[in-house]
mmCIF file of C-alpha atoms and ligand atoms in Angstrom:
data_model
loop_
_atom_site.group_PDB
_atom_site.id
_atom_site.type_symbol
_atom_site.label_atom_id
_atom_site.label_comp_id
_atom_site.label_asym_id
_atom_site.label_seq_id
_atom_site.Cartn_x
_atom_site.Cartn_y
_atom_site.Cartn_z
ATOM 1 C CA UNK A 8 130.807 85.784 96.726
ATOM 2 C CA UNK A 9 133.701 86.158 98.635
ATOM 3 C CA UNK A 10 133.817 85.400 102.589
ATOM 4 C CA UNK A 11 134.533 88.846 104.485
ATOM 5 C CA UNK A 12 133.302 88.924 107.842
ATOM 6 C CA UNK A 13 133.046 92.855 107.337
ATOM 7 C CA UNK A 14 129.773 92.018 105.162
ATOM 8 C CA UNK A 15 126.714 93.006 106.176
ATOM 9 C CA UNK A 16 123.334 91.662 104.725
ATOM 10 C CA UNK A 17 119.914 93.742 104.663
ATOM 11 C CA UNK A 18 116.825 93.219 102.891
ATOM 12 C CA UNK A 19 113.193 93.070 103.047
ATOM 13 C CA UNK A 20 109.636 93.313 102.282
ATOM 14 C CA UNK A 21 106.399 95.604 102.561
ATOM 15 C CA UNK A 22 103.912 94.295 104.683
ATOM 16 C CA UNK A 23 101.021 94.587 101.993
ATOM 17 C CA UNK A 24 100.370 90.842 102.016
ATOM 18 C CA UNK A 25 101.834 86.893 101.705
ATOM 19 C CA UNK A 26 105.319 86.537 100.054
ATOM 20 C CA UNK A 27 105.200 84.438 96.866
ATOM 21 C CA UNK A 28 107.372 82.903 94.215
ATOM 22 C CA UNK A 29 108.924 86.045 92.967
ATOM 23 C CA UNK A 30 110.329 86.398 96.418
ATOM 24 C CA UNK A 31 111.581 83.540 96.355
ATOM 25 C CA UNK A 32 113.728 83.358 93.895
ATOM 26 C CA UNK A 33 114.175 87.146 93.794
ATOM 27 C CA UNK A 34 115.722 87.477 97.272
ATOM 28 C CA UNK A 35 114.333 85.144 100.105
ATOM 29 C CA UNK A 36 116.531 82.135 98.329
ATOM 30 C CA UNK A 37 119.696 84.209 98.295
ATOM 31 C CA UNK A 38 119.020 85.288 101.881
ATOM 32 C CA UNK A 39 118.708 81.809 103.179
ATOM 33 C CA UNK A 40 122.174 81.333 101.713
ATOM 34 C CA UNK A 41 123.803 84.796 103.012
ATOM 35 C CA UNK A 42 122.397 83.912 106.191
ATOM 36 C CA UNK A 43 124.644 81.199 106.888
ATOM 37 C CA UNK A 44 128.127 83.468 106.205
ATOM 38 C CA UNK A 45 127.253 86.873 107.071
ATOM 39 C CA UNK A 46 125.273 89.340 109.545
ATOM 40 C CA UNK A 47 121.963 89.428 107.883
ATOM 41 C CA UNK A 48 119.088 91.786 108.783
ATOM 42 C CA UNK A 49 115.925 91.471 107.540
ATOM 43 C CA UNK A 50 113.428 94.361 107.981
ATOM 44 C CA UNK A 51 109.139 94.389 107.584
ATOM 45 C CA UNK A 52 108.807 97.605 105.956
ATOM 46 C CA UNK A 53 105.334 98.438 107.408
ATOM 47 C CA UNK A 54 106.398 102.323 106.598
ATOM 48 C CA UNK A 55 107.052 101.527 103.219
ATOM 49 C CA UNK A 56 103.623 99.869 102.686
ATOM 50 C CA UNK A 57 102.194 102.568 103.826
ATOM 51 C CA UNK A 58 103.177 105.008 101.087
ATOM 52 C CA UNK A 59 101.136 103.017 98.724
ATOM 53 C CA UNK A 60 98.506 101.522 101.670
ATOM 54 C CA UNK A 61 97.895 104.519 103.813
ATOM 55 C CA UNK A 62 94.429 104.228 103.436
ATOM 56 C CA UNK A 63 94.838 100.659 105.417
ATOM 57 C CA UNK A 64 96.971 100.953 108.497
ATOM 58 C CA UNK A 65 94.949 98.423 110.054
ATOM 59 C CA UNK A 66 96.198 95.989 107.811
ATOM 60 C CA UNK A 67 99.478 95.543 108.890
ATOM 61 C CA UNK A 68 99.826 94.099 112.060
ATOM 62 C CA UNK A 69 97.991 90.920 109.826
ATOM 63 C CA UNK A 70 101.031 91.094 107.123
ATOM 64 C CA UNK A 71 103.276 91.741 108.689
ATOM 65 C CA UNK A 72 102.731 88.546 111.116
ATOM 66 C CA UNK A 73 101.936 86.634 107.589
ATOM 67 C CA UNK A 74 105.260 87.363 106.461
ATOM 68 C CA UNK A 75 107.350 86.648 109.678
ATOM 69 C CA UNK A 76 105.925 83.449 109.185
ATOM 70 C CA UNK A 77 107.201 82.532 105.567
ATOM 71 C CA UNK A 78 110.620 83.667 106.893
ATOM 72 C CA UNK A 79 111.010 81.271 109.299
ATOM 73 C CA UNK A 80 108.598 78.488 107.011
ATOM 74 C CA UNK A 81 111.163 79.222 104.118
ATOM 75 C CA UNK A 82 114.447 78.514 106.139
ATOM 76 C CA UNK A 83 115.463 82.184 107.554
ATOM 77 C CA UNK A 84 116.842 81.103 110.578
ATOM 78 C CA UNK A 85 115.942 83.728 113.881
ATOM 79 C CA UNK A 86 119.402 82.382 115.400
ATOM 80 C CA UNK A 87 121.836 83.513 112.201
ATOM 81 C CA UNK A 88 119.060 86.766 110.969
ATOM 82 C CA UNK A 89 117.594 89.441 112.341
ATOM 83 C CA UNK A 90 114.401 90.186 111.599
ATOM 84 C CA UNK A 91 112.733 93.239 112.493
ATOM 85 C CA UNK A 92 109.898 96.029 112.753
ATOM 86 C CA UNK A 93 110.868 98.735 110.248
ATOM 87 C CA UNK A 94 108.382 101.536 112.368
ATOM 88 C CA UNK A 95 109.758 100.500 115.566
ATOM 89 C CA UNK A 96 112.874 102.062 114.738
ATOM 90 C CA UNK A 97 112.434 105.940 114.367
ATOM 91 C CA UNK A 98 116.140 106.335 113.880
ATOM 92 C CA UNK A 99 115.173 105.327 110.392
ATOM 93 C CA UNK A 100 112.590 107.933 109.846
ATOM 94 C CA UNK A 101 115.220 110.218 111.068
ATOM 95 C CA UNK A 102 117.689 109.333 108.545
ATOM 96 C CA UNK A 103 115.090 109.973 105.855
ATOM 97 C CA UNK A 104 114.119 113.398 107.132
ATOM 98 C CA UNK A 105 118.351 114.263 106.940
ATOM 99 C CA UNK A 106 119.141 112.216 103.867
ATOM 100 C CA UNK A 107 115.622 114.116 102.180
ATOM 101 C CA UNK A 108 117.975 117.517 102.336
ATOM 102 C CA UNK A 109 120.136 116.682 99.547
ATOM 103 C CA UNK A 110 118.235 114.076 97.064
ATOM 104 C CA UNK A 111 116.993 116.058 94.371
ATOM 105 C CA UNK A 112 112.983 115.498 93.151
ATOM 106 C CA UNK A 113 114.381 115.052 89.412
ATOM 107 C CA UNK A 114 116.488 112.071 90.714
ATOM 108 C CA UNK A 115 113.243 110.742 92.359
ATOM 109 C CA UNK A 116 111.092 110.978 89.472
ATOM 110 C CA UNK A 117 113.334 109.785 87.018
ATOM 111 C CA UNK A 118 113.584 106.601 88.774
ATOM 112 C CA UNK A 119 112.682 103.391 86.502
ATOM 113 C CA UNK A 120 110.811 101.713 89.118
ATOM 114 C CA UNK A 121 109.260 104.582 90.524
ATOM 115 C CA UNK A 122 107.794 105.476 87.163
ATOM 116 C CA UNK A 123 106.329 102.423 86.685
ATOM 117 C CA UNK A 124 104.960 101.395 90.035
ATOM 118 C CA UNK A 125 103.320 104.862 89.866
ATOM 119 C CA UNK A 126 101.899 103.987 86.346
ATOM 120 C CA UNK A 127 100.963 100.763 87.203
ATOM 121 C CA UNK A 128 98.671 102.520 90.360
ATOM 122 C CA UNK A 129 96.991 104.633 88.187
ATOM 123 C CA UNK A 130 98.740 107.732 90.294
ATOM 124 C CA UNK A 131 97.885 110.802 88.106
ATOM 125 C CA UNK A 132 99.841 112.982 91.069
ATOM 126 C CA UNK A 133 102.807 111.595 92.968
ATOM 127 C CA UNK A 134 102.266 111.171 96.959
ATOM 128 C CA UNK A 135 105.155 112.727 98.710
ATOM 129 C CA UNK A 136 106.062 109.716 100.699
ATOM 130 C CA UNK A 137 106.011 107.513 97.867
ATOM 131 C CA UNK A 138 108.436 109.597 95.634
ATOM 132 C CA UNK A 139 110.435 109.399 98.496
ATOM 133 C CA UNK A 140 110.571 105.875 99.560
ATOM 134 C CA UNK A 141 114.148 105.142 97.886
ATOM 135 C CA UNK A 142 115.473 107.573 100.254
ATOM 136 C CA UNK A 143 113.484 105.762 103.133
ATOM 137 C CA UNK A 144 115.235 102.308 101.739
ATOM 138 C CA UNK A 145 118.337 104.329 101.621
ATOM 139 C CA UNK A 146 117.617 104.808 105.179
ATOM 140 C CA UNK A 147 117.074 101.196 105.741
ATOM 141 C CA UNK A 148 120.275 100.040 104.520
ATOM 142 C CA UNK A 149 122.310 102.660 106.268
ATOM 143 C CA UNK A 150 121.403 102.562 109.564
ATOM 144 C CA UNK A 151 123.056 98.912 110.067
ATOM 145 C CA UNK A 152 125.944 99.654 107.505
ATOM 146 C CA UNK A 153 124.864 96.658 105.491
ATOM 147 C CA UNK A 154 126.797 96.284 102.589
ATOM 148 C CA UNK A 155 125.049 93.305 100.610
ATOM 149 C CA UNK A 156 121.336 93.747 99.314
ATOM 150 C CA UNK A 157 120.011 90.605 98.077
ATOM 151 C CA UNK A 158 116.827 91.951 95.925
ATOM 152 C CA UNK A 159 114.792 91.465 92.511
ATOM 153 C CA UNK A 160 115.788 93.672 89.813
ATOM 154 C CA UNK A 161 113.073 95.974 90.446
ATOM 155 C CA UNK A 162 115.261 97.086 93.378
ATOM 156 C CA UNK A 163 118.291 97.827 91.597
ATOM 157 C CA UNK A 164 117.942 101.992 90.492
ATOM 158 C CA UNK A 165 117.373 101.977 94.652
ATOM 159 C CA UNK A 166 120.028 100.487 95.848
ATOM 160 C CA UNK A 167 121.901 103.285 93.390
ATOM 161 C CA UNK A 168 120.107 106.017 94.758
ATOM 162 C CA UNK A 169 121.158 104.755 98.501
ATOM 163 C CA UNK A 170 124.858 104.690 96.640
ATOM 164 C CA UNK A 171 124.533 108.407 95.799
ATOM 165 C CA UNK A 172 123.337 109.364 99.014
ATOM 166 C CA UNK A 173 126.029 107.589 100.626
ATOM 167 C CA UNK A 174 128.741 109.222 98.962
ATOM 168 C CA UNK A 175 127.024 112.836 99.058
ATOM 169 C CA UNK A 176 126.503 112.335 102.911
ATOM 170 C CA UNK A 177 130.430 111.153 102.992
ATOM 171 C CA UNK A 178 131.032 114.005 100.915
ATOM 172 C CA UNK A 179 129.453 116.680 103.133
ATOM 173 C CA UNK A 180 129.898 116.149 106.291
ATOM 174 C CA UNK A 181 132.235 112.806 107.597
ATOM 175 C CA UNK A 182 133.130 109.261 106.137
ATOM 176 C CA UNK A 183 130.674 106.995 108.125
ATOM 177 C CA UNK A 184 128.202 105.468 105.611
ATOM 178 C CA UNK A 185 129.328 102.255 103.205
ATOM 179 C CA UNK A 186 128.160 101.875 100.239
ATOM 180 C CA UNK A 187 126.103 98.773 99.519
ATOM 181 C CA UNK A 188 125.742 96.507 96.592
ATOM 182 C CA UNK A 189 122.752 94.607 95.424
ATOM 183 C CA UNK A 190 122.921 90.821 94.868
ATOM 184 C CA UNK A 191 120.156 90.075 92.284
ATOM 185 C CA UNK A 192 118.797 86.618 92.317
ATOM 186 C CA UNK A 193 118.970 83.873 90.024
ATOM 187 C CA UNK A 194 115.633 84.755 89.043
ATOM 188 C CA UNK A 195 116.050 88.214 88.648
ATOM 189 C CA UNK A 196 112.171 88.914 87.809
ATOM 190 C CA UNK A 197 109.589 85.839 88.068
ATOM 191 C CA UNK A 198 106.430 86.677 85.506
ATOM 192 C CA UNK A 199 102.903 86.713 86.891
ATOM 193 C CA UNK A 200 100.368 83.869 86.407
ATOM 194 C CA UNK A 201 98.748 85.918 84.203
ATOM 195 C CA UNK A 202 102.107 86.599 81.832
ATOM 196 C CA UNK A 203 102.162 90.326 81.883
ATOM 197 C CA UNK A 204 103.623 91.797 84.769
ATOM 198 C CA UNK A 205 105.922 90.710 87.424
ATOM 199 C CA UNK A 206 104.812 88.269 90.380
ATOM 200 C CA UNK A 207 103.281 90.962 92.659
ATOM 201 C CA UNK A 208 101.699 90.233 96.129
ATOM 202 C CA UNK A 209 99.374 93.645 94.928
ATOM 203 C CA UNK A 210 98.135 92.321 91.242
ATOM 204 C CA UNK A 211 96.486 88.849 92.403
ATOM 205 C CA UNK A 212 98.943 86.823 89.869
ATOM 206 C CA UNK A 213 100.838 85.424 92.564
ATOM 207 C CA UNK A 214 101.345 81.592 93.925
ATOM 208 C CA UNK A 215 102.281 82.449 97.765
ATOM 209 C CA UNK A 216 104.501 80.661 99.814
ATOM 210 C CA UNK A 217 101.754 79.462 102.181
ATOM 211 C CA UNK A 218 99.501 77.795 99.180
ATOM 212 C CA UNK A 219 98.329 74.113 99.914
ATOM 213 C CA UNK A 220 99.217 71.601 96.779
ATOM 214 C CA UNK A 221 95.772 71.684 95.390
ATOM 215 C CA UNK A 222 95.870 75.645 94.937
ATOM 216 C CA UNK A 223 99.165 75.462 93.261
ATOM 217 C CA UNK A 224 97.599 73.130 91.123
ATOM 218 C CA UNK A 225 94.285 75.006 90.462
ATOM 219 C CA UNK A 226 96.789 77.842 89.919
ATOM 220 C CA UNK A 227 98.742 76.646 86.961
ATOM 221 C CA UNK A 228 95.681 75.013 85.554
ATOM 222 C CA UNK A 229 94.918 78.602 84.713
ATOM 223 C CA UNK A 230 98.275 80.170 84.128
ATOM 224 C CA UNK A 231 98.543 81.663 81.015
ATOM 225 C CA UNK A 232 100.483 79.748 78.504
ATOM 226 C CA UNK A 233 101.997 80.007 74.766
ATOM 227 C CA UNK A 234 99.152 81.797 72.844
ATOM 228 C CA UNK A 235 99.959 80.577 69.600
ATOM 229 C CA UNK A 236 99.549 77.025 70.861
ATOM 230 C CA UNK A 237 96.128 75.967 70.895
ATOM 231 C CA UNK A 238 96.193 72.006 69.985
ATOM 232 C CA UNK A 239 98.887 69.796 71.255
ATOM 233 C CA UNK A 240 100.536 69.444 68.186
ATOM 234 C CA UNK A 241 101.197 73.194 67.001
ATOM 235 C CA UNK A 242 104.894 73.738 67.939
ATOM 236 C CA UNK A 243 105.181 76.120 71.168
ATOM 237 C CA UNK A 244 107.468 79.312 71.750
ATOM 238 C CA UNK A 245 108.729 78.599 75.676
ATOM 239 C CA UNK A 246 110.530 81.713 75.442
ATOM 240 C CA UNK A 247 106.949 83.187 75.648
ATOM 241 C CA UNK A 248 105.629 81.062 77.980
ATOM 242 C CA UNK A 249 104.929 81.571 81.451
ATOM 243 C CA UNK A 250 105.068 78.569 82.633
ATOM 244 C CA UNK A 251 108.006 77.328 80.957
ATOM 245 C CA UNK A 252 109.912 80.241 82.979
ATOM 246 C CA UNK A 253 108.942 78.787 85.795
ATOM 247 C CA UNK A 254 110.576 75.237 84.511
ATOM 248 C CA UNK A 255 113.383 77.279 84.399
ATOM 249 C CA UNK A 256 113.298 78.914 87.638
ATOM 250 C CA UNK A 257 112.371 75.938 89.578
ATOM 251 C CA UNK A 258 113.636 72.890 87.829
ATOM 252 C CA UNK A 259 116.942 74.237 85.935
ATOM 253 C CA UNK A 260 118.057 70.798 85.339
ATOM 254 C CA UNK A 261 115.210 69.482 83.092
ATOM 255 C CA UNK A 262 113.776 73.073 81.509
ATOM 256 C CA UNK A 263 115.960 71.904 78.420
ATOM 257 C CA UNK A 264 113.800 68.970 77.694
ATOM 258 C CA UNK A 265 110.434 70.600 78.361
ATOM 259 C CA UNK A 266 111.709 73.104 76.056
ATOM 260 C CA UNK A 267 112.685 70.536 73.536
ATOM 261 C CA UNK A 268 109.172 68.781 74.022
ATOM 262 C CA UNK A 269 106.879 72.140 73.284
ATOM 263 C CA UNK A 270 108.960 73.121 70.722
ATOM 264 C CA UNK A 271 108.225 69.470 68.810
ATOM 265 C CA UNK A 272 104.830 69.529 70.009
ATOM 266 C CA UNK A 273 105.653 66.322 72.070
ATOM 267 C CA UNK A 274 104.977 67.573 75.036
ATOM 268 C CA UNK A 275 101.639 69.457 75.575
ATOM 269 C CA UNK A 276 100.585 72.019 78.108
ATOM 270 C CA UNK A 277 98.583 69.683 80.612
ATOM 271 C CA UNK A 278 102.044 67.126 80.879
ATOM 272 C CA UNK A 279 104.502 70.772 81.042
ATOM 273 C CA UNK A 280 102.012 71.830 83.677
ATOM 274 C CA UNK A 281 101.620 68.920 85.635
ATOM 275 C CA UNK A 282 105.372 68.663 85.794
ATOM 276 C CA UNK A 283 106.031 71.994 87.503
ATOM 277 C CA UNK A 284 103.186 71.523 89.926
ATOM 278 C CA UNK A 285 104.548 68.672 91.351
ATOM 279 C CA UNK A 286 108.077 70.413 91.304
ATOM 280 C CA UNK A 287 106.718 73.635 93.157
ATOM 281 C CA UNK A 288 105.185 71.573 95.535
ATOM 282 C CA UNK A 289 108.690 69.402 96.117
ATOM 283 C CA UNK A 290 109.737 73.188 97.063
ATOM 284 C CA UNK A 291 107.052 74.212 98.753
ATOM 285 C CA UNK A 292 106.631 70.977 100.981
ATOM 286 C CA UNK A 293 108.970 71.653 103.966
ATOM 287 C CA UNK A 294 108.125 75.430 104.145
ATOM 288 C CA UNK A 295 104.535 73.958 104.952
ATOM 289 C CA UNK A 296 105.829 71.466 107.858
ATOM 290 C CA UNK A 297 107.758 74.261 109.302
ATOM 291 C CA UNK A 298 105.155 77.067 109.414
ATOM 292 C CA UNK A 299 102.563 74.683 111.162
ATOM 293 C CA UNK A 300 105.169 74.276 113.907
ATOM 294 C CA UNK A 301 105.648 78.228 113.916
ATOM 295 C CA UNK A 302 101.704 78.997 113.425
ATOM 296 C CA UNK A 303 101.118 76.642 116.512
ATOM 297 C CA UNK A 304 103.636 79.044 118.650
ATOM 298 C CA UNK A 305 102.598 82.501 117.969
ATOM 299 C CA UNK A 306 103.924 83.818 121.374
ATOM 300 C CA UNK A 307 107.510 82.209 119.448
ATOM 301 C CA UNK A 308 107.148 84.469 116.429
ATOM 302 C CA UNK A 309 106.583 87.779 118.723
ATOM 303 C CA UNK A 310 109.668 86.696 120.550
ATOM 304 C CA UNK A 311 111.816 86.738 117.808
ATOM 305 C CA UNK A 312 110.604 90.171 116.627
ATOM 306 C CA UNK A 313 110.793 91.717 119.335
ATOM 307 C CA UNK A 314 114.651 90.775 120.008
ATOM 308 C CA UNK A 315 115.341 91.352 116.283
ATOM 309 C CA UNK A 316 114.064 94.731 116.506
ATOM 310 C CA UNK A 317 115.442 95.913 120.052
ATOM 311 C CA UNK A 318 118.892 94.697 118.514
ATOM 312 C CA UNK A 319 118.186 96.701 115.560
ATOM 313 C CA UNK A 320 117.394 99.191 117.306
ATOM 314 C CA UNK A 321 120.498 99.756 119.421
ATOM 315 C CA UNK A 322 122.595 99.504 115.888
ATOM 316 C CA UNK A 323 120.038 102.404 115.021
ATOM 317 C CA UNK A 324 121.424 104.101 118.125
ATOM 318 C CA UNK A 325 124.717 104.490 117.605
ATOM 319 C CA UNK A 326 124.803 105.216 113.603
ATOM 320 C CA UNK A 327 122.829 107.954 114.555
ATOM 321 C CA UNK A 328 125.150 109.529 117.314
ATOM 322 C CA UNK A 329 127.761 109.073 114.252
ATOM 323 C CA UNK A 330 125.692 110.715 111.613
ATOM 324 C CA UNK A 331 124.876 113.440 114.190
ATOM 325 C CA UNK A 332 128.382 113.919 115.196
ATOM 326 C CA UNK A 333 129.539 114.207 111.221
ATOM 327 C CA UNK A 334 126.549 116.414 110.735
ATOM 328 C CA UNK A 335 128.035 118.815 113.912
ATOM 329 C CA UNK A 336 124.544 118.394 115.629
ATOM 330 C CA UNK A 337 126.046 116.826 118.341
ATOM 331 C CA UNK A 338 125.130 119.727 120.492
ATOM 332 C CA UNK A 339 126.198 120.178 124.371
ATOM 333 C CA UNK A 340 123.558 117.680 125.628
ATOM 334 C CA UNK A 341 123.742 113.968 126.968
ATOM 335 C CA UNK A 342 122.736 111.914 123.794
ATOM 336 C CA UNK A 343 122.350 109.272 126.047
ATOM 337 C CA UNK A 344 120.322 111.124 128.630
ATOM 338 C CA UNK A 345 117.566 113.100 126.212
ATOM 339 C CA UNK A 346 117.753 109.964 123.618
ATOM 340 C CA UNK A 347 117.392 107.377 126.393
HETATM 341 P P1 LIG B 19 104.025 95.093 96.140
HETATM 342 O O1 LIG B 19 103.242 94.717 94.919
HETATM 343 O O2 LIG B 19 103.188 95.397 97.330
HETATM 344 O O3 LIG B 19 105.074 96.140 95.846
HETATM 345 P P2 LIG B 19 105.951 93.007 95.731
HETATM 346 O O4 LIG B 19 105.392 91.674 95.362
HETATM 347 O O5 LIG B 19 106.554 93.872 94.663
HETATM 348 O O6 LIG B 19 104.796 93.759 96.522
HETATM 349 P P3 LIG B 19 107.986 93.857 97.581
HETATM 350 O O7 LIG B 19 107.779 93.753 99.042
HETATM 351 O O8 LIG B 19 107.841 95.192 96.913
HETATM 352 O O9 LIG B 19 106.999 92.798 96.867
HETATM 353 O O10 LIG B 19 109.399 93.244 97.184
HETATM 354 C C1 LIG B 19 110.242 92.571 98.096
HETATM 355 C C2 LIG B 19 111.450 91.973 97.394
HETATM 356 O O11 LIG B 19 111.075 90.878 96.559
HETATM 357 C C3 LIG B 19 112.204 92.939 96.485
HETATM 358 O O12 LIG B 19 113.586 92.666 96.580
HETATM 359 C C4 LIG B 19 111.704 92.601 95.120
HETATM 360 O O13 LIG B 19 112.641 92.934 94.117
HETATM 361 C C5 LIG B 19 111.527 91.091 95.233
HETATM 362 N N1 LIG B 19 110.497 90.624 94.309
HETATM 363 C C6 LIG B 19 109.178 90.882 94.403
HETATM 364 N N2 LIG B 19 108.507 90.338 93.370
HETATM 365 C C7 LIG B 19 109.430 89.695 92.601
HETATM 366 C C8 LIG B 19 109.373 88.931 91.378
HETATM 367 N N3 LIG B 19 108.225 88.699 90.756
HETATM 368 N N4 LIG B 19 110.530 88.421 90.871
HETATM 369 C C9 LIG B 19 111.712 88.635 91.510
HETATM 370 N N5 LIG B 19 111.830 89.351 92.660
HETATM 371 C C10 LIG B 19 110.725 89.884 93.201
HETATM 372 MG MG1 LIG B 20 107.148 96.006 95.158
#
């Protein structure tokens, strides 16, 4: 990655529940990095739950308080990122409602991830919003100009989509978007506990960032393992293995000789288990220290959303008197005055 101080970082989550694993390696780790060299925003998308969680509004004041606090407990630092209420700044909505003119519903619906999440949810018709949420993300990245998206692969046909829109807007009306580029994580897609789908904080195969040693224990005790291995001397597949991808996402230097070990039947499940417990609690072990010190402070975590998101929202501001300007709906009005 190249140091540019013209780089912009923006990422985030839906506030349908605690942050696991898969965010971890997907994005948060990469974030915790990017922080350190570039602007980084870092948004709650409480909208964006809601095109799957409508039904559940009340939820997300909870989740969205949950996952401030593995932020700061994993390392985001409120100093170098800003983190920030995705409803609390309409300017986004707005920029969906323009950007909505000129995406086509075939793009939508041929969208990998879109296809699948709506499989996955049993959706036999498609919800308006939720065809549309790329667009909405599209809106999310473009109201700050961020230029760096640090995501899991899931996120990668969006951050495409957001490049088409940018270039159509650019196209129409004036040059003021930037095109962004997504920075996939080591880890580009961390396998559920129970082997089949991804890490998801909405299938219950997750290990979240705020579990206490004994659950991450209790947890790979029943993750799903080689099923062609039943005694300890059959020779194991790791390829197959969900837990020996998690060797490999969370203990690079030694997944070689785990993988050796199975593959001999040396090493059986309980030892390969017991070996990444103890590694994802290494991990886990300061993130624990520094959310008690957060948890103890709540008045601290509203603090720090509430300047992230009055900052974002004055970035909001002004991208929006641009867009309006290239869009020639800068009528004969005081923006300022009517927009306050
Ligand atoms: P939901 O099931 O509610 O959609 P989720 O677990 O998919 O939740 P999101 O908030 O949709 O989480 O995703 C936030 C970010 O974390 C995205 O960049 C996504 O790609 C990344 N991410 C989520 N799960 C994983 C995973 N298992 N492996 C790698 N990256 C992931
Ligand atoms: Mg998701």
């Amino acid at each position: 990655m190249q140091s540019n101080h013209t780089e912009r970082v923006l990422t985030g989550d839906r506030t349908t529940g605690k942050l696991h694993l898969g965010h971890y390696v997907g994005s948060l780790k990469n974030r915790i990095e990017m922080q350190r060299k570039y602007d980084t925003f870092i948004l709650l998308a409480d909208v964006q739950a809601l095109t799957t969680h409508f039904e559940a509004p009340k939820e997300m004041g909870r989740h969205l308080h949950q996952i401030a606090l593995d932020y700061l407990a994993a390392g985001i630092d409120p100093e170098k990122a800003t983190i920030f209420v995705q409803s609390l700044v309409p300017e986004i909505a707005e920029l969906t409602i323009f950007y909505s003119m000129f995406v086509t519903v075939n793009s939508l619906r041929h969208n990998p991830t879109v296809k699948s999440e709506a499989a996955e949810r049993g959706y036999n018709q498609l919800y308006y919003g939720f065809l549309g949420y790329p667009v909405s993300q599209a809106a999310d990245i473009t109201f700050c100009k961020a230029t760096l998206i640090p995501v899991g692969e899931d996120q990668v046909p969006h951050i495409e989509q957001t490049r088409k829109i940018v270039r159509r807007f650019n196209e129409l009306y004036a040059p003021v978007l930037i095109e962004p580029k997504a920075v996939v994580g080591d880890v580009p897609r961390l396998v559920g506990l129970d082997g089949k789908n991804k890490m998801s904080k909405s299938m219950g195969n997750a290990i979240t960032l705020d579990a206490s040693a004994l659950e991450v224990r209790e947890k790979i005790q029943v993750a799903v393992t080689d099923p062609a291995r039943i005694r300890k001397s059959d020779p194991g597949h790791p390829e197959v293995c969900p837990v020996f991808s998690y060797h490999q996402a969370f203990a690079s230097g030694t997944a070689d000789e785990i993988a050796a070990g199975c593959r001999s039947g040396a090493m059986g499940c309980v030892e390969c288990k017991q070996r990444i417990v103890g590694r994802i609690n290494e991990l886990l072990e300061p993130m624990r220290e520094r959310r008690v010190a957060y948890e103890t402070n709540p008045r601290m975590v509203d603090e720090i959303l509430t300047a992230g998101t009055k900052r974002a929202r004055e970035i909001a501001k002004e991208t929006m008197r641009e867009v309006r300007e290239a869009m020639g709906l800068n009528y004969r009005f005081d923006y300022d005055e009517v927009r306050g």
